[in-house]
Short mmCIF file of C-alpha atoms and ligand atoms in Angstrom, two decimals:
data_model
loop_
_atom_site.label_atom_id
_atom_site.label_comp_id
_atom_site.label_asym_id
_atom_site.label_seq_id
_atom_site.Cartn_x
_atom_site.Cartn_y
_atom_site.Cartn_z
CA MET A 11 28.40 5.77 26.57
CA LEU A 12 25.67 4.27 28.68
CA ILE A 13 23.17 4.87 25.92
CA SER A 14 25.18 3.23 23.14
CA GLY A 15 26.14 0.28 25.38
CA LEU A 16 22.56 -0.45 26.26
CA ARG A 17 21.35 0.20 22.74
CA LYS A 18 23.71 -2.45 21.47
CA LYS A 19 22.37 -4.88 24.03
CA GLN A 20 18.81 -4.10 22.99
CA SER A 21 19.56 -4.12 19.26
CA MET A 22 15.79 -4.15 19.46
CA ASN A 23 15.07 -7.87 19.37
CA LYS A 24 11.54 -9.11 20.01
CA GLU A 25 12.13 -8.97 23.76
CA ALA A 26 12.23 -5.18 23.56
CA ILE A 27 9.04 -3.59 24.86
CA ILE A 28 7.76 -0.79 22.65
CA GLY A 29 5.69 2.12 23.94
CA VAL A 30 3.24 4.13 21.83
CA ILE A 31 2.02 7.55 22.98
CA GLY A 32 -1.29 8.55 21.42
CA ALA A 33 -3.90 5.95 20.51
CA GLY A 34 -5.44 7.77 17.54
CA ALA A 35 -5.32 6.76 13.87
CA MET A 36 -1.53 6.55 13.70
CA GLY A 37 -0.79 5.34 17.22
CA SER A 38 -3.25 2.44 16.89
CA GLY A 39 -1.86 1.47 13.51
CA ILE A 40 1.71 1.59 14.76
CA ALA A 41 0.78 -0.45 17.86
CA GLN A 42 -0.71 -3.09 15.55
CA VAL A 43 2.50 -3.22 13.49
CA VAL A 44 4.56 -3.58 16.68
CA ALA A 45 2.43 -6.36 18.19
CA MET A 46 2.25 -8.27 14.92
CA ALA A 47 6.04 -8.05 14.70
CA GLY A 48 6.22 -9.94 18.01
CA HIS A 49 6.83 -7.20 20.59
CA THR A 50 4.93 -6.38 23.73
CA VAL A 51 3.42 -2.94 23.15
CA VAL A 52 2.32 -0.45 25.78
CA VAL A 53 -0.24 2.01 24.43
CA PHE A 54 -0.87 5.23 26.33
CA ASP A 55 -3.28 8.07 25.61
CA ALA A 56 -4.12 11.10 27.73
CA ASN A 57 -7.76 10.62 26.78
CA ALA A 58 -9.35 7.53 28.40
CA ALA A 59 -12.08 7.35 25.75
CA ALA A 60 -9.49 7.33 22.95
CA LEU A 61 -7.65 4.51 24.69
CA ASP A 62 -10.86 2.45 25.04
CA LYS A 63 -11.71 3.08 21.41
CA ALA A 64 -8.22 1.97 20.31
CA LYS A 65 -8.48 -1.17 22.42
CA ALA A 66 -11.84 -2.09 20.91
CA SER A 67 -10.75 -1.39 17.35
CA LEU A 68 -7.37 -3.16 17.67
CA THR A 69 -9.05 -6.22 19.21
CA ALA A 70 -11.61 -6.27 16.40
CA THR A 71 -8.90 -5.85 13.74
CA ILE A 72 -6.75 -8.69 15.07
CA ASN A 73 -9.79 -10.98 15.36
CA LYS A 74 -10.83 -10.08 11.82
CA LEU A 75 -7.35 -10.92 10.52
CA ALA A 76 -7.69 -14.32 12.20
CA GLU A 77 -11.17 -14.88 10.70
CA LYS A 78 -9.78 -14.11 7.26
CA GLY A 79 -6.99 -16.61 7.86
CA LYS A 80 -4.27 -13.94 7.65
CA ILE A 81 -2.98 -14.80 11.14
CA THR A 82 -3.25 -17.97 13.21
CA ASN A 83 -2.14 -16.60 16.58
CA ALA A 84 -4.72 -13.91 17.35
CA ASP A 85 -4.80 -14.66 21.09
CA GLU A 86 -1.02 -14.44 21.32
CA VAL A 87 -0.96 -11.14 19.37
CA LEU A 88 -3.77 -9.72 21.53
CA SER A 89 -1.89 -10.70 24.69
CA ARG A 90 1.00 -8.45 23.60
CA PHE A 91 -1.05 -5.25 24.02
CA THR A 92 -1.09 -3.33 27.30
CA TYR A 93 -3.25 -0.22 27.53
CA ALA A 94 -1.95 2.27 30.07
CA ALA A 95 -3.54 5.35 31.61
CA ASP A 96 -0.19 6.55 32.94
CA MET A 97 3.19 7.03 31.30
CA ALA A 98 4.82 5.26 34.26
CA ALA A 99 3.95 2.05 32.35
CA PHE A 100 6.75 2.94 29.89
CA ALA A 101 9.48 2.32 32.49
CA ASP A 102 10.77 -0.89 30.84
CA CYS A 103 10.40 0.19 27.22
CA GLY A 104 13.34 0.12 24.82
CA LEU A 105 11.66 2.40 22.30
CA ILE A 106 8.79 4.85 22.56
CA ILE A 107 6.99 6.08 19.45
CA GLU A 108 5.00 9.27 19.95
CA ALA A 109 1.91 9.80 17.75
CA ILE A 110 -0.06 12.54 19.48
CA ILE A 111 -1.53 15.77 18.16
CA GLU A 112 0.69 17.70 15.69
CA ASN A 113 1.59 20.56 18.02
CA LEU A 114 5.21 21.40 18.81
CA ASP A 115 4.68 22.70 22.35
CA ILE A 116 2.56 19.72 23.36
CA LYS A 117 4.99 17.25 21.79
CA LYS A 118 7.93 18.92 23.58
CA LYS A 119 6.18 18.64 26.91
CA VAL A 120 5.34 14.98 26.32
CA PHE A 121 8.97 14.23 25.39
CA ALA A 122 10.26 15.93 28.53
CA ASP A 123 7.67 14.04 30.64
CA VAL A 124 8.34 10.65 29.09
CA GLU A 125 12.10 11.07 29.48
CA ALA A 126 11.55 11.30 33.22
CA VAL A 127 10.03 7.80 33.38
CA VAL A 128 12.06 5.75 30.87
CA SER A 129 15.52 4.22 31.27
CA ALA A 130 18.64 6.02 30.04
CA SER A 131 18.84 3.65 27.07
CA CYS A 132 15.29 4.10 25.80
CA ILE A 133 15.05 5.49 22.27
CA LEU A 134 12.43 8.22 21.81
CA ALA A 135 10.86 8.54 18.36
CA THR A 136 8.32 10.97 16.97
CA ASN A 137 5.85 10.24 14.18
CA THR A 138 5.50 13.94 13.36
CA SER A 139 4.55 14.70 9.74
CA SER A 140 5.70 18.26 9.56
CA LEU A 141 7.44 19.47 12.71
CA SER A 142 11.19 19.72 13.23
CA VAL A 143 12.52 16.59 14.93
CA THR A 144 15.44 18.73 16.09
CA SER A 145 13.04 21.06 17.96
CA ILE A 146 11.32 18.10 19.62
CA ALA A 147 14.71 16.59 20.58
CA ALA A 148 15.72 19.88 22.16
CA ALA A 149 13.08 19.27 24.86
CA CYS A 150 15.03 16.23 26.09
CA LYS A 151 18.05 16.05 28.38
CA LYS A 152 19.50 13.26 26.22
CA ALA A 153 18.62 14.76 22.87
CA ASP A 154 20.85 12.23 21.09
CA ARG A 155 18.30 9.47 21.78
CA VAL A 156 15.55 11.24 19.82
CA ILE A 157 14.76 10.41 16.19
CA GLY A 158 11.88 10.72 13.73
CA LEU A 159 10.06 7.55 12.61
CA HIS A 160 7.43 8.74 10.18
CA PHE A 161 4.88 6.04 9.37
CA PHE A 162 2.19 6.48 6.73
CA ASN A 163 -1.54 6.02 7.12
CA PRO A 164 -2.74 3.28 7.55
CA ALA A 165 0.48 2.14 9.25
CA PRO A 166 -0.21 -1.62 9.02
CA LEU A 167 -0.68 -1.38 5.23
CA MET A 168 1.80 1.28 4.18
CA ALA A 169 5.34 -0.05 3.94
CA LEU A 170 7.24 3.22 4.00
CA VAL A 171 8.83 4.62 7.15
CA GLU A 172 10.91 7.79 6.90
CA ILE A 173 13.75 7.75 9.43
CA ILE A 174 14.72 11.28 10.37
CA PRO A 175 17.80 11.87 12.49
CA ALA A 176 17.66 15.24 14.26
CA VAL A 177 20.75 17.44 14.37
CA GLN A 178 21.45 16.00 17.86
CA THR A 179 20.70 12.29 17.09
CA ASP A 180 23.40 9.69 17.80
CA ALA A 181 24.39 8.46 14.32
CA ALA A 182 24.25 4.81 15.47
CA LEU A 183 20.53 5.15 16.09
CA VAL A 184 19.79 5.51 12.40
CA ASP A 185 21.07 2.04 11.71
CA THR A 186 19.32 0.54 14.77
CA CYS A 187 16.04 1.98 13.50
CA LYS A 188 16.66 0.86 9.94
CA VAL A 189 17.25 -2.72 11.08
CA LEU A 190 14.20 -2.61 13.34
CA MET A 191 11.86 -1.19 10.69
CA THR A 192 13.05 -3.83 8.22
CA ALA A 193 12.37 -6.53 10.86
CA TRP A 194 8.84 -5.12 11.17
CA GLY A 195 8.36 -5.62 7.41
CA LYS A 196 8.66 -1.94 6.60
CA ALA A 197 10.60 -0.17 3.85
CA PRO A 198 12.74 2.40 5.70
CA VAL A 199 14.32 5.42 4.03
CA ILE A 200 16.62 7.97 5.62
CA THR A 201 15.96 11.65 5.21
CA LYS A 202 17.23 14.96 6.49
CA ASP A 203 15.25 16.87 9.10
CA THR A 204 13.84 19.44 6.66
CA PRO A 205 10.16 20.36 6.18
CA GLY A 206 7.99 17.58 4.76
CA PHE A 207 10.92 15.11 4.91
CA ILE A 208 10.74 13.27 1.54
CA VAL A 209 7.14 12.47 0.68
CA ASN A 210 5.39 15.56 1.99
CA ARG A 211 7.96 17.74 0.25
CA VAL A 212 8.29 16.05 -3.12
CA ALA A 213 4.52 15.49 -3.47
CA ARG A 214 3.55 19.16 -2.98
CA PRO A 215 3.11 19.96 -6.71
CA PHE A 216 0.69 17.04 -7.04
CA TYR A 217 -1.78 19.11 -5.04
CA GLY A 218 -0.59 22.68 -5.60
CA GLU A 219 -0.21 22.52 -9.37
CA ALA A 220 -3.60 20.82 -9.74
CA ILE A 221 -5.32 23.69 -7.99
CA ARG A 222 -3.28 26.23 -9.93
CA ILE A 223 -4.33 24.68 -13.26
CA TYR A 224 -7.94 24.68 -12.08
CA GLU A 225 -7.80 28.26 -10.77
CA GLU A 226 -6.38 29.46 -14.09
CA GLY A 227 -9.28 27.80 -15.88
CA ILE A 228 -6.98 25.63 -18.01
CA ALA A 229 -9.19 22.64 -17.18
CA ASP A 230 -11.92 21.71 -14.74
CA ILE A 231 -11.60 19.40 -11.75
CA PRO A 232 -12.64 16.07 -13.31
CA THR A 233 -10.52 16.74 -16.41
CA ILE A 234 -7.41 17.33 -14.30
CA ASP A 235 -8.15 14.20 -12.26
CA LEU A 236 -8.59 12.19 -15.46
CA ALA A 237 -5.28 13.43 -16.89
CA MET A 238 -3.46 12.34 -13.75
CA THR A 239 -5.04 8.90 -13.62
CA GLU A 240 -5.57 7.82 -17.22
CA ILE A 241 -2.58 9.56 -18.80
CA ALA A 242 -0.03 9.88 -15.99
CA GLY A 243 -1.04 6.59 -14.30
CA PHE A 244 -1.57 7.79 -10.70
CA ARG A 245 -4.09 5.78 -8.70
CA MET A 246 -6.19 8.84 -7.83
CA GLY A 247 -6.38 12.31 -9.27
CA PRO A 248 -5.34 15.20 -7.02
CA PHE A 249 -8.87 16.44 -6.30
CA THR A 250 -10.23 12.98 -5.54
CA LEU A 251 -7.19 12.37 -3.34
CA THR A 252 -7.37 15.63 -1.37
CA ASP A 253 -11.11 15.08 -0.84
CA TYR A 254 -10.18 11.66 0.52
CA ILE A 255 -7.29 12.90 2.73
CA GLY A 256 -9.43 15.78 4.03
CA HIS A 257 -8.75 19.45 3.30
CA ASP A 258 -8.11 20.18 6.95
CA VAL A 259 -5.16 17.74 6.92
CA ASN A 260 -3.88 18.44 3.39
CA TYR A 261 -4.16 22.24 3.56
CA ILE A 262 -2.43 22.42 6.95
CA VAL A 263 0.50 20.33 5.67
CA THR A 264 0.79 22.63 2.64
CA GLU A 265 0.67 25.74 4.79
CA THR A 266 3.17 24.34 7.31
CA VAL A 267 5.59 23.29 4.57
CA PHE A 268 5.25 26.73 2.91
CA GLN A 269 5.96 28.60 6.17
CA SER A 270 8.78 26.22 7.11
CA PHE A 271 10.45 26.79 3.74
CA PHE A 272 10.64 30.51 4.50
CA TYR A 273 7.74 31.14 2.10
CA ASP A 274 9.29 29.59 -0.99
CA PRO A 275 6.67 30.21 -3.76
CA ARG A 276 7.05 26.60 -4.94
CA TYR A 277 4.98 25.53 -1.93
CA LYS A 278 2.42 28.34 -1.86
CA PRO A 279 -1.03 27.25 -0.63
CA SER A 280 -4.14 28.16 -2.63
CA PHE A 281 -7.19 30.21 -1.81
CA SER A 282 -9.48 27.60 -3.38
CA GLN A 283 -8.44 25.01 -0.84
CA LYS A 284 -8.41 27.49 2.05
CA ARG A 285 -11.98 28.48 1.26
CA LEU A 286 -13.04 24.80 1.29
CA LEU A 287 -11.58 24.57 4.76
CA GLU A 288 -13.35 27.74 5.88
CA ALA A 289 -16.64 26.45 4.50
CA GLY A 290 -16.20 23.19 6.38
CA TRP A 291 -16.14 21.34 3.06
CA LEU A 292 -13.42 18.98 4.20
CA GLY A 293 -13.95 16.31 1.55
CA ARG A 294 -15.55 12.88 1.75
CA LYS A 295 -15.83 12.96 5.51
CA THR A 296 -18.15 15.99 5.42
CA GLY A 297 -19.91 14.96 2.22
CA ARG A 298 -18.45 17.82 0.22
CA GLY A 299 -15.06 19.00 -0.91
CA PHE A 300 -13.97 19.66 -4.49
CA TYR A 301 -16.68 17.14 -5.38
CA ASN A 302 -20.16 16.85 -3.89
CA TYR A 303 -20.77 13.41 -2.35
CA ALA A 304 -24.44 13.92 -1.47
CA ASP A 305 -26.79 11.10 -2.46
CA GLY A 306 -28.28 11.51 -5.89
CA ILE A 307 -25.61 13.90 -7.17
CA THR A 308 -24.21 13.05 -10.60
CA GLN A 309 -20.50 13.81 -10.72
CA PRO A 310 -19.39 16.22 -13.46
CA GLU A 311 -17.99 14.60 -16.59
CA PRO A 312 -14.37 15.25 -17.59
CA THR A 313 -13.49 16.70 -20.97
CA LYS A 314 -11.89 13.91 -22.98
CA ASP A 315 -9.33 15.97 -24.87
CA VAL A 316 -6.10 14.01 -25.29
CA ALA A 317 -3.94 17.01 -26.17
CA LEU A 318 -5.16 18.91 -23.09
CA GLY A 319 -4.73 15.81 -20.90
CA ASN A 320 -1.16 15.33 -22.10
CA LYS A 321 -0.34 18.98 -21.49
CA ILE A 322 -1.66 18.78 -17.93
CA ALA A 323 0.05 15.47 -17.15
CA GLU A 324 3.40 16.66 -18.49
CA ARG A 325 3.25 19.88 -16.50
CA PHE A 326 2.57 17.91 -13.31
CA ILE A 327 5.17 15.26 -13.90
CA ALA A 328 7.83 17.87 -14.74
CA MET A 329 7.05 19.73 -11.48
CA LEU A 330 7.21 16.51 -9.44
CA ILE A 331 10.46 15.41 -11.09
CA ASN A 332 11.95 18.83 -10.36
CA GLU A 333 11.11 18.47 -6.65
CA ALA A 334 12.74 15.04 -6.48
CA VAL A 335 15.83 16.26 -8.36
CA GLU A 336 16.16 19.31 -6.11
CA ALA A 337 15.80 17.08 -3.01
CA LEU A 338 18.62 14.92 -4.39
CA HIS A 339 20.69 18.00 -5.15
CA LEU A 340 20.28 19.20 -1.54
CA ASN A 341 21.11 15.74 -0.11
CA ILE A 342 17.69 15.36 1.51
CA ALA A 343 17.90 11.64 0.68
CA SER A 344 19.70 9.23 -1.63
CA ALA A 345 18.35 8.62 -5.16
CA GLN A 346 17.35 5.10 -4.11
CA ASP A 347 15.46 6.33 -1.04
CA LEU A 348 13.72 9.08 -3.01
CA GLU A 349 12.44 6.47 -5.45
CA LEU A 350 11.38 4.08 -2.70
CA ALA A 351 9.61 6.83 -0.74
CA MET A 352 7.43 7.99 -3.62
CA THR A 353 6.50 4.50 -4.79
CA LYS A 354 5.93 2.91 -1.35
CA GLY A 355 4.71 6.00 0.53
CA VAL A 356 2.26 7.48 -1.95
CA ASN A 357 2.06 4.69 -4.53
CA TYR A 358 3.38 6.72 -7.47
CA PRO A 359 3.36 4.62 -10.63
CA LYS A 360 7.14 4.91 -10.80
CA GLY A 361 10.01 6.69 -9.13
CA LEU A 362 10.39 10.32 -10.25
CA LEU A 363 14.09 10.00 -11.06
CA GLN A 364 13.34 6.97 -13.21
CA TRP A 365 10.57 9.00 -14.88
CA CYS A 366 13.11 11.72 -15.61
CA ASP A 367 15.51 9.17 -17.08
CA GLU A 368 12.77 7.76 -19.31
CA TRP A 369 11.80 11.22 -20.54
CA GLY A 370 15.35 12.52 -20.68
CA ALA A 371 16.30 15.41 -18.39
CA ALA A 372 16.21 17.76 -21.41
CA LYS A 373 12.47 17.22 -21.95
CA CYS A 374 11.71 17.88 -18.30
CA LEU A 375 13.90 20.97 -18.30
CA SER A 376 12.28 22.34 -21.44
CA ILE A 377 8.77 22.03 -19.89
CA LEU A 378 9.90 23.81 -16.73
CA ASP A 379 11.80 26.51 -18.61
CA GLY A 380 8.73 26.97 -20.82
CA LEU A 381 6.57 27.53 -17.71
CA TYR A 382 9.17 29.83 -16.16
CA ASN A 383 9.47 31.91 -19.33
CA ASN A 384 5.69 32.26 -19.53
CA TYR A 385 4.98 33.02 -15.91
CA HIS A 386 8.23 34.58 -14.67
CA GLU A 387 7.46 32.96 -11.32
CA ASP A 388 10.06 31.40 -9.08
CA ARG A 389 7.63 28.52 -8.55
CA TYR A 390 8.70 27.13 -11.94
CA ARG A 391 12.46 27.42 -11.50
CA ALA A 392 14.33 24.29 -12.55
CA SER A 393 16.81 22.62 -10.23
CA ILE A 394 20.42 23.29 -11.14
CA LEU A 395 20.96 19.53 -10.99
CA LEU A 396 18.28 18.97 -13.64
CA ARG A 397 20.00 21.58 -15.81
CA LYS A 398 23.37 19.85 -15.36
CA MET A 399 21.92 16.39 -16.10
CA ALA A 400 20.25 17.74 -19.25
CA ALA A 401 23.46 19.43 -20.42
CA ALA A 402 25.46 16.25 -19.86
CA ASN A 403 22.65 14.00 -21.18
CA LYS A 404 23.03 11.89 -18.03
CA GLN A 405 20.71 9.46 -16.23
CA PHE A 406 19.94 9.37 -12.50
CA ILE A 407 19.43 5.65 -11.97
N1 NAD B 517 -3.17 10.83 10.13
C1 NAD B 517 -2.18 10.72 9.24
O1 NAD B 517 -2.42 10.50 8.04
C2 NAD B 517 -0.76 10.84 9.69
C3 NAD B 517 0.26 10.24 8.92
C4 NAD B 517 1.58 10.30 9.38
C5 NAD B 517 1.87 10.97 10.55
N2 NAD B 517 0.86 11.55 11.28
C6 NAD B 517 1.23 12.21 12.53
O2 NAD B 517 0.93 11.32 13.60
C7 NAD B 517 0.55 12.07 14.76
C8 NAD B 517 -0.82 11.62 15.21
O3 NAD B 517 -1.73 11.79 14.18
P1 NAD B 517 -3.15 11.03 14.18
O4 NAD B 517 -3.73 11.25 12.83
O5 NAD B 517 -2.99 9.66 14.70
O6 NAD B 517 -3.95 11.91 15.25
P2 NAD B 517 -5.26 11.51 16.06
O7 NAD B 517 -5.95 12.78 16.37
O8 NAD B 517 -6.02 10.41 15.38
O9 NAD B 517 -4.68 10.89 17.43
C9 NAD B 517 -3.94 11.62 18.36
C10 NAD B 517 -4.12 10.97 19.72
O10 NAD B 517 -3.20 11.60 20.62
C11 NAD B 517 -3.86 11.76 21.86
N3 NAD B 517 -3.18 12.83 22.57
C12 NAD B 517 -3.22 14.16 22.33
N4 NAD B 517 -2.43 14.82 23.19
C13 NAD B 517 -1.87 13.88 24.00
C14 NAD B 517 -0.95 13.94 25.07
N5 NAD B 517 -0.46 15.09 25.49
N6 NAD B 517 -0.56 12.76 25.64
C15 NAD B 517 -1.06 11.59 25.22
N7 NAD B 517 -1.95 11.48 24.21
C16 NAD B 517 -2.34 12.62 23.61
C17 NAD B 517 -5.30 12.09 21.51
O11 NAD B 517 -6.16 11.79 22.60
C18 NAD B 517 -5.51 11.18 20.30
O12 NAD B 517 -6.06 9.93 20.69
C19 NAD B 517 0.65 13.54 14.36
O13 NAD B 517 1.92 14.01 14.72
C20 NAD B 517 0.49 13.49 12.84
O14 NAD B 517 1.08 14.59 12.21
C21 NAD B 517 -0.44 11.50 10.88
#
């Protein structure tokens, strides 16, 4: 009762003080979003050097925005940041967003510790990409105040925020967070607490199927990338993108999603990517990944074969559509939120359900059934909802 009463009072107006735990890539970005939205933000990190680095980079970013004329109140925005070396500074916060290392035990400890210093009404959110929000909430005495708020990188530029109520979360919190994220200029979607939430689940074939096509020798790396950009219309091909994300990050998400889905073959990681990780070829940041970024290297040329490109693009798109349809079938999110997540979170050229409607569910089903009949692998099984939509010749949107 106390919690909901105070939550109503907060309704998270600009007076609410927001705490951020972890001043790394995500924590800094989220702190910037919070301060620019008009809140006082308290940033804490266990590592003093990380906190100093965040302070320097946030100050530089805000000043740069002012120089470019994007903001006129840099001093005011800068005055909203407090950098704290102790979690005691969170005492007056209305909402804490945790963005520390992706480790369940460490996150659980931090949630238990922070709960000891905040008020009974304080909402506790985690920015986890792949852990169970329910498990994190279980570390708290008032588990109903815990929720997932999954921002995308870089947080100030990416509009999408996945809101993930845990099993224990007070239902009213979902709406409070939705209103707050909208006030911060974000595009919130609501998703079930299942592995990968929306984006990191539905996008899996974009990476996994690319590597599979490459491993089978159907096409080489630049040809697959070209098919996905020039034919399918994605901003980056899967190999360019995973080199950019870093194979340490991308492979670990794939492996975590695979394990969390009780080893569903649809999400199986690949040896090619694991070997890159083992070699320390993490992508652009190490100068080598699927491509070699060393000075003087000429990148390999793609094969410009339209029929092959179309075949690759259609296989990918069918796999991605199937993931979105299955997520809808299992009530992971609404059709509208699935579309919003994939367009705003990973900049897909269009929503996957819309893509299915444009193709017709029957075309998508026939590609998947063709793959399934060839391979006899569960990885290519079509969603029952796709089958039903095709049989009824129905549209999703
Ligand atoms: N990087 C991304 O693209 C991305 C996107 C969405 C979500 N996430 C999630 O956000 C979280 C943070 O990721 P990141 O990329 O910002 O990591 P990061 O390594 O850049 O930053 C993590 C920060 O947390 C601090 N930290 C570690 N343990 C701590 C503790 N016990 N108490 C206080 N501070 C502690 C570290 O000193 C570091 O500064 C993870 O859960 C990650 O899965 C990351």
